[in-house]
Structure formats: structure tokens, C-alpha cells
């Protein structure tokens, strides 16, 4: 397996524009996580899915953020409209499961570096 | 109080020394604990997991868990310059949604 694949790797956009980040999890993984990383706040969990169903979106900062997982192999994180304070690295991660044991290991994609100007 | 807390560092140790990284967490029902390493500009990668009180050793790495005190630590023996990175502590909450929460990380610098 190629691992978790994210696209694009870098995105520069103007304030007010819509931004869509994409993620392909590892095949067979039931859990998918979206994280945002900044120097100030570290790695923040935005939302996670189990079997394509959103389980906890309490980390989504505002209504401008939305995430979908239409099938087991694809997820999107959308920001509309984007603002400069959304600039960060956005990571997608997947795991076999949550709970004790090796199934819990979360594998990360390479991240999308978003810059909103 | 943050759910997972770490000293941001930087922690500077000489090559060959033992590096000790610490983490505390707030949710008493947490069940699973992880240490991830993140090199600058790269994504986090898992280096250790621990689920029971006590020590767990893997090569030069030892994870220690004390659930009563709600802390988890990582020891790196014979530190190498290649160990220089940010080390992230992650805790899986034992609540209904089982979230995997990360600390802000400790920057380790191993001096040659």
C-alpha cells in the first residue's frame, strides 16, 4: 500500500476563496482523522470518521469548515470562505481501529501546507 | 487544562546521553498512549505505544506509563544527532468517542 495520500501538498489561495483538501486512507483502515498543525496550537484533531461516518467533529473550528467521507477510500476537508488564520499544515491519518493494540496506530499522510493570503 | 501537556523545549542533550521526555494527560479513563516522532517538515511517525503501567522497551527507546499519576514518558538511550526532532505524545481517550489527542510536542536537539 502507498500509505495515506493527501493532495495537494501545497496550496496558496486568496482570502475568501474555497479550499478543498483531499485524502485517500490506507485500504482497509476503518478510521480516518483530519488534524491541523500550527506552531502555536500544535496538532489539533478537527474531525474523525469511523466506517465513513463522522464520529466527532467537535474540533472543527467554525461552520466554514466541513468534511465528508463519501466512501471508504476518499475524504475531503473544505474551507469556505478561507481566512489567513486558516494557514496551517493539514494532516490526514488513518488507522485500523481505536483501542488497545497495534490496530490503534495512526498512519499520517504527508500533509497539505495551506497558505491563505 | 490541556488534555495532553508536554514541555515544548528545546531539550538539548549531548550525543550518547539519555534524553528524557515527559507528558501528562487529563483524562483518567485513557487507555492507549503513544509517542510519535516528527522531523521538521515531515509527518508524524509512531515510535512507541504503551497500554499498561510500567516500562516498555524497544531498542534504544523505553516508554514508561503511570496511570495513577497520569503521566507517560519516553527515554532515549545513547542519543544520536539523528534523534533530533519533535516528539509528540498522543493519548487515546477512553470516552465515548475515543479521540486520539496529541500534545504540542517537545523539540529534542542532540548535540554532536
Short mmCIF file of N, CA and C in Angstrom, two decimals, chain A residues 5 14 16 45 50 53 67 85-86 88 103 105:
data_model
loop_
_atom_site.label_atom_id
_atom_site.label_comp_id
_atom_site.label_asym_id
_atom_site.label_seq_id
_atom_site.Cartn_x
_atom_site.Cartn_y
_atom_site.Cartn_z
N UNK A 5 -2.52 9.10 1.32
CA UNK A 5 -2.17 10.03 0.25
C UNK A 5 -3.02 11.29 0.38
N UNK A 14 -6.24 32.92 -2.02
CA UNK A 14 -6.58 34.25 -1.51
C UNK A 14 -7.73 34.14 -0.51
N UNK A 16 -11.05 34.37 1.27
CA UNK A 16 -12.39 34.34 0.71
C UNK A 16 -12.65 33.22 -0.28
N UNK A 45 -6.96 17.84 16.59
CA UNK A 45 -7.91 16.97 15.91
C UNK A 45 -9.13 17.79 15.49
N UNK A 50 -15.50 6.97 11.35
CA UNK A 50 -15.42 5.52 11.51
C UNK A 50 -16.35 4.91 10.47
N UNK A 53 -18.52 7.34 8.61
CA UNK A 53 -19.47 8.13 9.39
C UNK A 53 -18.72 9.07 10.31
N UNK A 67 -16.30 18.56 6.43
CA UNK A 67 -15.58 17.36 5.98
C UNK A 67 -16.58 16.30 5.57
N UNK A 85 -6.03 33.17 8.96
CA UNK A 85 -5.78 32.39 10.17
C UNK A 85 -5.97 30.89 9.96
N UNK A 86 -6.45 30.50 8.80
CA UNK A 86 -6.57 29.07 8.49
C UNK A 86 -5.24 28.51 7.99
N UNK A 88 -2.00 26.76 7.83
CA UNK A 88 -1.51 25.69 8.70
C UNK A 88 -1.14 24.51 7.81
N UNK A 103 -3.69 -2.14 16.29
CA UNK A 103 -4.71 -1.57 15.40
C UNK A 103 -4.85 -0.08 15.58
N UNK A 105 -2.55 2.18 15.84
CA UNK A 105 -1.54 3.05 15.26
C UNK A 105 -2.12 3.88 14.13
#
